[in-house]
Coordinates of N, CA and C in Angstrom, one line a residue:
X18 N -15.2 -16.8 -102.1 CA -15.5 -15.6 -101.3 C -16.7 -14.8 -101.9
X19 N -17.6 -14.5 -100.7 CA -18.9 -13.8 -101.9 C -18.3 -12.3 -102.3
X20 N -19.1 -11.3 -102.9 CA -18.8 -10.3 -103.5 C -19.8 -9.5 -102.7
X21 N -19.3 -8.4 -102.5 CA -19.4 -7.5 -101.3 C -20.8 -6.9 -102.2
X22 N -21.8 -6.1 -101.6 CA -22.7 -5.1 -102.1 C -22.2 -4.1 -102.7
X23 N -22.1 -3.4 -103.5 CA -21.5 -2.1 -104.3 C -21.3 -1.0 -103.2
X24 N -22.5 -1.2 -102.2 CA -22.1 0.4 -101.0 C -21.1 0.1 -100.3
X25 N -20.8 -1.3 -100.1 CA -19.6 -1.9 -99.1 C -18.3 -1.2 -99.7
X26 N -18.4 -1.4 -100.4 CA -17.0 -1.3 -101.9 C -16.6 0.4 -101.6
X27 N -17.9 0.9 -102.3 CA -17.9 2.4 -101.9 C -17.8 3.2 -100.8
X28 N -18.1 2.2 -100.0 CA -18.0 3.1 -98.4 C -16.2 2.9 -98.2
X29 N -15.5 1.7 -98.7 CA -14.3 1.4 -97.9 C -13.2 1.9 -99.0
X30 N -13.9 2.4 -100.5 CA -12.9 3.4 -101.0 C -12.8 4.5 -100.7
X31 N -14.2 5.2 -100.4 CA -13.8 6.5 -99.9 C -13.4 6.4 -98.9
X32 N -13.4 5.9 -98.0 CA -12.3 5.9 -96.6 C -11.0 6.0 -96.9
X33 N -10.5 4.7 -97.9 CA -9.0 5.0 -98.2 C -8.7 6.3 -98.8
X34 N -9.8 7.0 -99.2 CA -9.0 8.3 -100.1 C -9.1 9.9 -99.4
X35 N -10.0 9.3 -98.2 CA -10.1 10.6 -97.1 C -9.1 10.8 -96.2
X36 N -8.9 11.6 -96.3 CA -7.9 12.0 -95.2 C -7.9 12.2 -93.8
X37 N -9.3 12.7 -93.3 CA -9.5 12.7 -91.9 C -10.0 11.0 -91.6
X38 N -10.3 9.8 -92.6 CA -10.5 8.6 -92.0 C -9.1 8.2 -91.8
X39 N -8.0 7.9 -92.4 CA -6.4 7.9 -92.7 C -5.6 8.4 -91.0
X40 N -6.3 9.4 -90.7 CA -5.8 10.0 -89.7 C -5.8 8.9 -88.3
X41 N -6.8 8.1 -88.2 CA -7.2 7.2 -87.4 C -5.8 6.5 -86.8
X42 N -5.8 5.9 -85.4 CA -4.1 5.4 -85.1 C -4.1 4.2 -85.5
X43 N -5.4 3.3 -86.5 CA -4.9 2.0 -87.2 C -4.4 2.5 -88.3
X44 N -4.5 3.3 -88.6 CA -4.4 3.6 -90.7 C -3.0 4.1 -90.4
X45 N -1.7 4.6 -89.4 CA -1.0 5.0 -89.7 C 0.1 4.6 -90.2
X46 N -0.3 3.2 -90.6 CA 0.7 2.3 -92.0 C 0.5 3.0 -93.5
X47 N -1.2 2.9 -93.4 CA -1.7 2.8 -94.4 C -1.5 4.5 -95.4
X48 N -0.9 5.2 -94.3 CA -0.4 6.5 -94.7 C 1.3 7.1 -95.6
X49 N 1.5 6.0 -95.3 CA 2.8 5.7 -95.9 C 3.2 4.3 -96.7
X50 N 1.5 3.7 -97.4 CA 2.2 2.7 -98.4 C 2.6 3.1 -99.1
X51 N 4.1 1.7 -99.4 CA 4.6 2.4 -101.0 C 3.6 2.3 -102.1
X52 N 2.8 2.1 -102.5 CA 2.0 2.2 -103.5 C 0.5 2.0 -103.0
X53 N -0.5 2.8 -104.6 CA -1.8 2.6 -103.8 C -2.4 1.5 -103.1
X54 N -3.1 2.0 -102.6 CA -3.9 0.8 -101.4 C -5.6 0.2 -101.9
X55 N -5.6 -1.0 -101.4 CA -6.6 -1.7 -102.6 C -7.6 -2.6 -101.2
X56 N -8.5 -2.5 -101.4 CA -9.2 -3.4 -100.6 C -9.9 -4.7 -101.3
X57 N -9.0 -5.6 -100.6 CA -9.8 -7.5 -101.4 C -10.0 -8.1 -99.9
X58 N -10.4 -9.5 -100.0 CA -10.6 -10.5 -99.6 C -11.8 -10.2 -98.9
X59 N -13.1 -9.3 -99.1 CA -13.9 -9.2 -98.4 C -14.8 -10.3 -97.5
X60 N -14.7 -10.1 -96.3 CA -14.9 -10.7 -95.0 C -16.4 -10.6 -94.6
X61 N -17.5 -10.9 -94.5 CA -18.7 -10.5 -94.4 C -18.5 -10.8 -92.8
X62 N -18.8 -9.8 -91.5 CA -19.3 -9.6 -90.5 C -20.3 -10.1 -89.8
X63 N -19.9 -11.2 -88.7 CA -21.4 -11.8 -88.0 C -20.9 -11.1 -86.7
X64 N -21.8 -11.4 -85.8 CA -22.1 -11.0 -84.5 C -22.8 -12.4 -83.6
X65 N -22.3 -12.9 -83.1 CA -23.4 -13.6 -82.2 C -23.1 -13.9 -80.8
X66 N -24.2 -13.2 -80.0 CA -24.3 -12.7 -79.0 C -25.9 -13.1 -78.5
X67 N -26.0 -12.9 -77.3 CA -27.3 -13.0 -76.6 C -26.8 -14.3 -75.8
X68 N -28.3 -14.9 -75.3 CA -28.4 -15.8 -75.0 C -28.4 -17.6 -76.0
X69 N -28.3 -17.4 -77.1 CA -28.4 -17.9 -78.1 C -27.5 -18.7 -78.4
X70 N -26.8 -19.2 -78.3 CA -24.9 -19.5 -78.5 C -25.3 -20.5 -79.7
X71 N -25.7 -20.5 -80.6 CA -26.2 -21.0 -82.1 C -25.9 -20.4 -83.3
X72 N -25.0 -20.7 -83.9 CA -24.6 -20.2 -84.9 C -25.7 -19.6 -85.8
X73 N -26.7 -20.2 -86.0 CA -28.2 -20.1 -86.5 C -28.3 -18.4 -86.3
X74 N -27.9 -18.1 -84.6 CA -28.5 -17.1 -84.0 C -27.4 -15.4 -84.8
X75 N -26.5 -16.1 -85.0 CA -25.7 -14.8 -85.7 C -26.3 -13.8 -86.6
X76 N -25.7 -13.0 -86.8 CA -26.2 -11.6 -87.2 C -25.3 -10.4 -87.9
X77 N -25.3 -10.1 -89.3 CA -24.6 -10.3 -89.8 C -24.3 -8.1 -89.6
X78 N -23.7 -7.8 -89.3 CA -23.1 -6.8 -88.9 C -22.6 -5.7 -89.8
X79 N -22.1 -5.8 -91.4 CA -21.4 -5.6 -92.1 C -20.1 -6.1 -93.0
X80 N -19.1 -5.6 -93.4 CA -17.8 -6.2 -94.3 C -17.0 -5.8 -93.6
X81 N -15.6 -6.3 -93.7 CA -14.2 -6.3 -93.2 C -13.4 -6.4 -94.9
X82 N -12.4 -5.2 -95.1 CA -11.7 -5.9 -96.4 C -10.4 -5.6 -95.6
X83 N -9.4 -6.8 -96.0 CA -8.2 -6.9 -96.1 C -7.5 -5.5 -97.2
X84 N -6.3 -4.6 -96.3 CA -6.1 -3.5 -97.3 C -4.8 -3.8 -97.5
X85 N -4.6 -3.7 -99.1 CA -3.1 -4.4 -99.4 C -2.8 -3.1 -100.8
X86 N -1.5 -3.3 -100.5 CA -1.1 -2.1 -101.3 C -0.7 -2.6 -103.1
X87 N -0.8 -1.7 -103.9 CA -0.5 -2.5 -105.2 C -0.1 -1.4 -106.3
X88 N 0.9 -2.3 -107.3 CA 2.0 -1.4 -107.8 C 1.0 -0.5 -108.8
X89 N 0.0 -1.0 -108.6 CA -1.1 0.6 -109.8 C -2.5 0.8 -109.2
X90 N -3.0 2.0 -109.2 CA -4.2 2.2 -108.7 C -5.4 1.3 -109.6
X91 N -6.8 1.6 -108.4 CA -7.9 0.5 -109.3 C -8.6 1.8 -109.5
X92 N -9.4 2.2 -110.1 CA -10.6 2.8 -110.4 C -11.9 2.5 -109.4
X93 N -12.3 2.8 -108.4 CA -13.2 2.2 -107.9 C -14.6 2.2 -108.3
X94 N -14.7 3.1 -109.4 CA -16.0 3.2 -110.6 C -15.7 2.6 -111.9
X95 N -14.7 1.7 -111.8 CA -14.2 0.6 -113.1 C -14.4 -0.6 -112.6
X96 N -15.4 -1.4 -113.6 CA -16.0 -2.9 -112.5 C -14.5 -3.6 -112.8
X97 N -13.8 -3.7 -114.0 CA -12.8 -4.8 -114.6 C -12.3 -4.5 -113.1
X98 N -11.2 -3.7 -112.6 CA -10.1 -3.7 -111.5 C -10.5 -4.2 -110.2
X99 N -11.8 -3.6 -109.8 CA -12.9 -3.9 -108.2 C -12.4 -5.1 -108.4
X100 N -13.1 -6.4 -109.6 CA -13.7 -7.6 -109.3 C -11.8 -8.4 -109.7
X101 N -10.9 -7.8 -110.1 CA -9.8 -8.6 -110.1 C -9.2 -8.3 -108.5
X102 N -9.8 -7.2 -107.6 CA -9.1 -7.1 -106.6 C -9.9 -8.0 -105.4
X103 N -11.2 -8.7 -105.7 CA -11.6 -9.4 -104.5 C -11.7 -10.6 -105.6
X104 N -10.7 -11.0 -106.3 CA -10.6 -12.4 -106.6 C -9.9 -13.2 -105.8
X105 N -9.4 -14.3 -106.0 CA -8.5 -15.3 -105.4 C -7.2 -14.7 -105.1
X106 N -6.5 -14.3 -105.7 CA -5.4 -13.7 -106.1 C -4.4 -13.7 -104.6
X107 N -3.3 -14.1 -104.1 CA -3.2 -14.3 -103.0 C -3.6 -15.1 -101.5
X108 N -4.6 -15.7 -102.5 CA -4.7 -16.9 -101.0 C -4.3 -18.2 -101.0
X109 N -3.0 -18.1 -101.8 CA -1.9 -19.5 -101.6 C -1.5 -20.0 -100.5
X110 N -0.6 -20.8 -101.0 CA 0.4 -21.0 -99.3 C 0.9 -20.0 -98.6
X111 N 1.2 -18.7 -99.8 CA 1.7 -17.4 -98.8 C 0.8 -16.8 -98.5
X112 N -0.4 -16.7 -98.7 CA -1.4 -16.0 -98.4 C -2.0 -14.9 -99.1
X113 N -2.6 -13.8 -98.8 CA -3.1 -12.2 -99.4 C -2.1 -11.8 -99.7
X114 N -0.9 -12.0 -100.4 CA 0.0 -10.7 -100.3 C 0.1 -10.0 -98.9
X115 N 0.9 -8.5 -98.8 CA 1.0 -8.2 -98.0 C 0.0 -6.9 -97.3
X116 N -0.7 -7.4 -96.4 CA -1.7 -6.8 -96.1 C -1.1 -6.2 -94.8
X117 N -1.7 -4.6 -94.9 CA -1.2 -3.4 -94.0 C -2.0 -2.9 -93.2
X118 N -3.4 -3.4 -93.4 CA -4.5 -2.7 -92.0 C -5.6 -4.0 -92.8
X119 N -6.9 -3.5 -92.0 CA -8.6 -3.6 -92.5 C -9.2 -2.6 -92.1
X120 N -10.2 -2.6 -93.2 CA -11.3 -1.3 -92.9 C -12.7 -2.2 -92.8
X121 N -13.4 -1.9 -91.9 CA -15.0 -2.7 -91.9 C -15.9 -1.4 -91.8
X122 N -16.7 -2.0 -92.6 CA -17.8 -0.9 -92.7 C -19.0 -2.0 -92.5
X123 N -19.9 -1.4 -91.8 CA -21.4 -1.2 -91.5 C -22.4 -1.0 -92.2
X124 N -23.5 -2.4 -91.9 CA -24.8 -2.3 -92.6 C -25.2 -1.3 -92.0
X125 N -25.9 0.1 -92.8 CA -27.1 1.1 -92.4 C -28.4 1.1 -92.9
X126 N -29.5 1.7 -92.6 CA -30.5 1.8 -93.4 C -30.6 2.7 -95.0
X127 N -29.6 3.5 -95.4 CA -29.1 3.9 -96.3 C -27.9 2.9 -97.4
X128 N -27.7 1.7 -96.9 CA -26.4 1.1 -97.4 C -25.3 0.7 -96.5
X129 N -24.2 0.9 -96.8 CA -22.9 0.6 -95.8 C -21.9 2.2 -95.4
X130 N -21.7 2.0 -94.4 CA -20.8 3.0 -94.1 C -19.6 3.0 -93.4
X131 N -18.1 3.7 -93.7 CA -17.5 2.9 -93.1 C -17.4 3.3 -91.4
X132 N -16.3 2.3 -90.7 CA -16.6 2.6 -89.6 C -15.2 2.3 -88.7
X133 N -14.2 1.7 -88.9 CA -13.0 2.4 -88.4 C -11.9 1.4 -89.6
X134 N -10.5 1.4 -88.7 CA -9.4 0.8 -89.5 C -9.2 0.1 -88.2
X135 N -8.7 -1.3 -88.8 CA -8.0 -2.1 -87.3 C -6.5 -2.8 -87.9
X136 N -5.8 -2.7 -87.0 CA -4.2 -3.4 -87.2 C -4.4 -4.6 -86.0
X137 N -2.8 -4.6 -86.2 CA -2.4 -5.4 -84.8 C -3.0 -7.0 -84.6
X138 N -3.2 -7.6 -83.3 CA -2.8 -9.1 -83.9 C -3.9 -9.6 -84.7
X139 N -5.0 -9.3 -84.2 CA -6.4 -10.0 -84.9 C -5.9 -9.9 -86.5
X140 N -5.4 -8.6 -87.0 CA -5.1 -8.5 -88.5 C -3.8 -9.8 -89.0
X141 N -3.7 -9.6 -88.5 CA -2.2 -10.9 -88.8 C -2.9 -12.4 -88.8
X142 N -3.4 -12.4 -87.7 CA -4.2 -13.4 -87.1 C -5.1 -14.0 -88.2
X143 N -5.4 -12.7 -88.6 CA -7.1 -13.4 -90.0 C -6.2 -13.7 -91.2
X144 N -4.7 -13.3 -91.3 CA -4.9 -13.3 -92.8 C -3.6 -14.9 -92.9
X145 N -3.1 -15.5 -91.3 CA -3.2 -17.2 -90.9 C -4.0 -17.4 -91.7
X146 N -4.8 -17.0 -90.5 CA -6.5 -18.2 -91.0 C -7.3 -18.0 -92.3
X147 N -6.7 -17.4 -93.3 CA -7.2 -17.5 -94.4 C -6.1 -18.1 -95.0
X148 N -4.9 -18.5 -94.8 CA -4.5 -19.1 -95.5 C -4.2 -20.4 -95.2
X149 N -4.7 -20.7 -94.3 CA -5.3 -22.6 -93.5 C -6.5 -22.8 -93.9
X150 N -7.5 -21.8 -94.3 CA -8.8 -22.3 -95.2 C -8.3 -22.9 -96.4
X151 N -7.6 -22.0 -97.3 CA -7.4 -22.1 -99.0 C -6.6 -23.4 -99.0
X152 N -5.7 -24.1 -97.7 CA -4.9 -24.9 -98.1 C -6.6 -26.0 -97.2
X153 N -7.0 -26.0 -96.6 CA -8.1 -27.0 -96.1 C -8.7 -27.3 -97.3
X154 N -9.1 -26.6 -98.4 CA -10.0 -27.0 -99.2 C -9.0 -27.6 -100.7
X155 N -8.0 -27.6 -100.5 CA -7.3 -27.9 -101.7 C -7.3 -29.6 -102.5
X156 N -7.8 -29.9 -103.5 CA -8.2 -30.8 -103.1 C -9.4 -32.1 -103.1
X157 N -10.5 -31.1 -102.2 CA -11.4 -31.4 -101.4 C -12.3 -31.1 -102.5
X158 N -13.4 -31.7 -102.5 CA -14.8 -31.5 -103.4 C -16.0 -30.0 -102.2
X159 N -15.2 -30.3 -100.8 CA -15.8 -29.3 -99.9 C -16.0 -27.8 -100.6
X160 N -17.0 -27.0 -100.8 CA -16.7 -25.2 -100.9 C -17.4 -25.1 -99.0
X161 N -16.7 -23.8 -98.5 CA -16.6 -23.4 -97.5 C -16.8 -22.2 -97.7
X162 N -17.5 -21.1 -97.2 CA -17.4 -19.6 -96.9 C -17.1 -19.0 -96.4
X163 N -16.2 -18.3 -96.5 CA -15.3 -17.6 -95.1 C -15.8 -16.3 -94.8
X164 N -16.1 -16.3 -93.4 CA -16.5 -15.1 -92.9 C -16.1 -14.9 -91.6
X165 N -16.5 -14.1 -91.0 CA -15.4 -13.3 -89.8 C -16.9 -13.5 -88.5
X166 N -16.6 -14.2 -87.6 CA -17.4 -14.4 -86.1 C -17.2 -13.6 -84.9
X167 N -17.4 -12.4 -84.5 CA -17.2 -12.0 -83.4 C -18.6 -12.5 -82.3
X168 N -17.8 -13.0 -81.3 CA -18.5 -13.1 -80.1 C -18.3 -12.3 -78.9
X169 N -18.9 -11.1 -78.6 CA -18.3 -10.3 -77.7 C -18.0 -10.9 -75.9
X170 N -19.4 -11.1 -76.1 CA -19.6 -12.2 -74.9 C -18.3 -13.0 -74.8
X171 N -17.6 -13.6 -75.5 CA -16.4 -14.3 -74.7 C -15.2 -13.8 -75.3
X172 N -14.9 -12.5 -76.2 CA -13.8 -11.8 -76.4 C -13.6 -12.6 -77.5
X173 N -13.8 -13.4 -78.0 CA -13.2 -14.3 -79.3 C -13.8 -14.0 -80.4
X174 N -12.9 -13.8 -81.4 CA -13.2 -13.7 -82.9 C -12.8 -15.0 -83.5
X175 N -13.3 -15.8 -84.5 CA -13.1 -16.7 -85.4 C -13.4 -16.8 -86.8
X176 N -12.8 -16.9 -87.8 CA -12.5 -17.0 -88.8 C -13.9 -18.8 -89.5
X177 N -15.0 -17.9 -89.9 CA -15.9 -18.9 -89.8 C -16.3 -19.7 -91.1
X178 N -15.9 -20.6 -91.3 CA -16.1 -21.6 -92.7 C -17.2 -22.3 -92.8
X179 N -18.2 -21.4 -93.3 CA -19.6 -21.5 -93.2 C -19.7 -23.0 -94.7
X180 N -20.6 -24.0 -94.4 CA -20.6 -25.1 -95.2 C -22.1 -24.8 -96.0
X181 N -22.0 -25.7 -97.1 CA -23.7 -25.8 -97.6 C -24.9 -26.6 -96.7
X182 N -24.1 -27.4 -96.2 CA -25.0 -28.6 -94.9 C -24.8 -28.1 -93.8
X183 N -25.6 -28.9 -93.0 CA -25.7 -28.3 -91.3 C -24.5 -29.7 -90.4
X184 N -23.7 -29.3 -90.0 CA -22.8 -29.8 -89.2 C -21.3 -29.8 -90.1
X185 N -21.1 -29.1 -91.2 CA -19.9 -28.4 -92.2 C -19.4 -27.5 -91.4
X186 N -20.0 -26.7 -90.7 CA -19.2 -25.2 -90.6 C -18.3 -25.8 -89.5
X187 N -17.0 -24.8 -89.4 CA -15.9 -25.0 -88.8 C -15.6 -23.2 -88.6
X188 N -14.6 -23.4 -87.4 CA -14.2 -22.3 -87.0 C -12.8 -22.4 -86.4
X189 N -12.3 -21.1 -86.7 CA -10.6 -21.3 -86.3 C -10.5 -20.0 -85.6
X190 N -10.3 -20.1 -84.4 CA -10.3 -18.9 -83.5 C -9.0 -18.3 -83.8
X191 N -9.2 -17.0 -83.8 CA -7.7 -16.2 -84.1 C -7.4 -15.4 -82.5
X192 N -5.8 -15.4 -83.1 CA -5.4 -15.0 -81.8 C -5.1 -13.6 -81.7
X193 N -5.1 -13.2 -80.2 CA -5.4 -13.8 -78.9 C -6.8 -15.2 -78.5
X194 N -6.5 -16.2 -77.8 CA -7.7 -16.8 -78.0 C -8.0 -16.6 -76.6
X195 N -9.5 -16.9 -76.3 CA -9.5 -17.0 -74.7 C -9.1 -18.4 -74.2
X196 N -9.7 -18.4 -72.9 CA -8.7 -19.4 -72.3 C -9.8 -20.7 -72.3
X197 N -8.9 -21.9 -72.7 CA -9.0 -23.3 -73.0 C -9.8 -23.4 -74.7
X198 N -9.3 -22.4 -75.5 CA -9.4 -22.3 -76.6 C -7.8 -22.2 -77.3
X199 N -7.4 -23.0 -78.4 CA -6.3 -23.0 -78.9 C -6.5 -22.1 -80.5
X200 N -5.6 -21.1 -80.2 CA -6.0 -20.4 -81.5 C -5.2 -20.5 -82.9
X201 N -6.1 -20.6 -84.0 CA -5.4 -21.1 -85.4 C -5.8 -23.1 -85.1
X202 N -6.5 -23.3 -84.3 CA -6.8 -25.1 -84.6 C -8.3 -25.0 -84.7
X203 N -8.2 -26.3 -86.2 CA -9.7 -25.8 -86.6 C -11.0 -26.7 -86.2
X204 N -11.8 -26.5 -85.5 CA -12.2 -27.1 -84.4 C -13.8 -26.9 -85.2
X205 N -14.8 -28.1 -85.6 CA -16.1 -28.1 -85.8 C -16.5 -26.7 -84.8
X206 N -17.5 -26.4 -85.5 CA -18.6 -25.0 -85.3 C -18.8 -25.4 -83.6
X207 N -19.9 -26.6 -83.9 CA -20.5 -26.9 -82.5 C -19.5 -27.5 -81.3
X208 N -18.1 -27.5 -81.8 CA -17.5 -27.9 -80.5 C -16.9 -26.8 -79.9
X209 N -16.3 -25.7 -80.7 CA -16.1 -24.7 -79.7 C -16.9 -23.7 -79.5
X210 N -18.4 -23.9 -79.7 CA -19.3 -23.1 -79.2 C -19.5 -23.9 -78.0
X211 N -19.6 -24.6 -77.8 CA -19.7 -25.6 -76.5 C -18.5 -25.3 -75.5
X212 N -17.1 -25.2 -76.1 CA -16.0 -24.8 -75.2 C -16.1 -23.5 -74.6
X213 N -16.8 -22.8 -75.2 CA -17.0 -21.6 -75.0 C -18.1 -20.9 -73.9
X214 N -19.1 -22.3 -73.7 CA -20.0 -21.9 -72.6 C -19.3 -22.2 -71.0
X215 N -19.6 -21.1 -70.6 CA -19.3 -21.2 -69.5 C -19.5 -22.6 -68.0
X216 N -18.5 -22.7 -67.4 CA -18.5 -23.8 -66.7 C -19.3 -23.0 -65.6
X217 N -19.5 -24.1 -64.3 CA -19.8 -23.4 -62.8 C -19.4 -22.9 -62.6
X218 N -18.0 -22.6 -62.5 CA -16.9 -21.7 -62.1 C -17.2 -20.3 -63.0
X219 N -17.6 -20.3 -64.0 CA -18.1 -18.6 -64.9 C -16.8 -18.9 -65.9
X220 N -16.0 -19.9 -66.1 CA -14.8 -20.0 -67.0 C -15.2 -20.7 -68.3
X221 N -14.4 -20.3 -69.7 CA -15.2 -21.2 -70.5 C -14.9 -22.8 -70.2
X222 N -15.8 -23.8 -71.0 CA -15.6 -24.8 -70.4 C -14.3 -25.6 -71.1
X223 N -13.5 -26.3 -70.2 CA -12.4 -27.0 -70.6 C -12.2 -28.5 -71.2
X224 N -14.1 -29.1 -71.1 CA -13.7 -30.2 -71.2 C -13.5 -30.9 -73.1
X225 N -12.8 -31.8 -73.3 CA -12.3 -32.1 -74.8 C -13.4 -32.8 -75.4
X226 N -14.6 -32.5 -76.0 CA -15.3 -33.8 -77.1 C -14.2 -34.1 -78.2
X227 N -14.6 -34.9 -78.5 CA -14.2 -35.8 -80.1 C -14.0 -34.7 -81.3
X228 N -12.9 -34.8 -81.6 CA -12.8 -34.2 -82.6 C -12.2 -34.8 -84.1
X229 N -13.2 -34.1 -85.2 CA -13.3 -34.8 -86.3 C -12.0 -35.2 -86.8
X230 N -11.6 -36.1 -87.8 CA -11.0 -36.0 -88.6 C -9.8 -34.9 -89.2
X231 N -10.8 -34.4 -90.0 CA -10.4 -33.0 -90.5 C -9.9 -31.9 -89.0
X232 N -10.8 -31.8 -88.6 CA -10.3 -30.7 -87.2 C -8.5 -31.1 -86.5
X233 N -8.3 -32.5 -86.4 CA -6.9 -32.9 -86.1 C -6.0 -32.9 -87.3
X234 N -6.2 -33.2 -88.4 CA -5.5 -32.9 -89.8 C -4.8 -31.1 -89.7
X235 N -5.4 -30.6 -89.6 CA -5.7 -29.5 -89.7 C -5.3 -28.1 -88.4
X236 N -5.0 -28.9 -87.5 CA -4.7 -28.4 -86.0 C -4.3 -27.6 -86.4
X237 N -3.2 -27.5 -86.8 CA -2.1 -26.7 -86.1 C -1.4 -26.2 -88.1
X238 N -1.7 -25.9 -88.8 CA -1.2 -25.9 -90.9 C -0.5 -24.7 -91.2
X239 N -4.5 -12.1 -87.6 CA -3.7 -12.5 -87.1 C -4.8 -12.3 -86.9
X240 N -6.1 -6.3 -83.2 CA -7.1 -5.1 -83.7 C -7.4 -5.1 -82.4
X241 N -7.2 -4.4 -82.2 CA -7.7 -3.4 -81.0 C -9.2 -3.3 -80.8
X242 N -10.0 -3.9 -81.8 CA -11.2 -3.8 -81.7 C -12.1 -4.8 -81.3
X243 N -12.9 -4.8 -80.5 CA -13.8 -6.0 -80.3 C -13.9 -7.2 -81.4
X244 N -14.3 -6.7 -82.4 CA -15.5 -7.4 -83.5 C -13.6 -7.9 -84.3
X245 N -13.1 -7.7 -83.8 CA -11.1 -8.4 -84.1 C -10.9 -7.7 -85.4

């Protein structure tokens, strides 16, 4: 997982420690953890939209951190604690630990800033599919990048396993999925961008290509907000 910019970091601790961002109706877990709240597994933010339906064409939006509660506070001006909290730490079989919201913050021309809290399924949904990556790569000589795909154009967010070569990346749509998309099955980049274009009918398209190896191994192993 890459390491976030230092404004990313800064923008999504002072959110956790404000009170009018807290106030928000995703954060109202995050108002009554039992212990401080910690932001890891940072998610870097694409967007791809337009006419473009090319992964190439994405555009990267800002960070998403997973907010998980923990029995001692971090320092968020102490590098030791930041960089133990966006380690590996939790992405086993059981996953991140137990994670209570996300906060995404936004690229500005000044840095990052944050920009709301999201719950609900897409959050459940992502923190699956991060733990169907960590067991995909177990193993495997493959590294993968995980980052977060919103396509507004067809309502679907996916969980994007960006590769070093061109025909690696994979994506695992989280749920809710749209329709003739199966969510949590991890399906090559270029085949469910293809499922995704629309038929004659204006529906995405239903029909099945070939799917890899790895994609059928793998089938089947969570936000109120657009961008999930």
């Amino acid at each position: 997982m890459l390491q976030p910019p230092p404004s990313a970091l800064r923008a999504v601790h002072a959110a956790l420690g404000s009170q009018d961002a807290l106030r928000q109706p995703a954060a109202a877990v995050l108002r009554h953890s039992p212990g401080p709240l910690l932001p890891a597994h940072p998610l870097a933010v694409y967007v791809l939209d337009g006419p473009d339906g090319r992964l190439a064409g994405a555009r990267r939006t800002g960070w998403r951190f997973l907010v998980r509660h923990t029995a001692k506070a971090a320092d968020p001006a102490a590098d030791g604690p930041v960089r133990e909290s966006l380690g590996r730490d939790g992405l086993g079989p059981d996953g991140p630990g137990e994670v209570l919201a996300a906060a995404e913050v936004v690229e500005t021309a000044e840095g990052h800033a944050f920009s709301h809290f999201t719950a609900g399924p897409y959050l459940d949904s992502t923190v699956r599919a991060l733990r169907q990556a960590w067991q995909l790569v177990q193993g495997g000589h493959t590294r993968l990048q995980p980052r977060l795909l919103s396509m507004p154009g067809h309502y679907a967010t996916a969980l994007w396993l960006h590769g070093s070569t061109p025909g690696e990346d994979l994506l695992i749509p989280l749920a809710p999925a749209p329709l003739g998309v199966t969510a949590h099955q991890v399906y090559p980049a270029a085949e469910l961008l293809a499922r995704l274009e629309p038929t004659g009918s204006g529906h995405p398209g239903m029909t099945r290509t070939g799917q890899s190896g790895m994609a059928q191994l793998c089938a089947t192993s969570t936000s109120s907000h657009p961008a999930g």
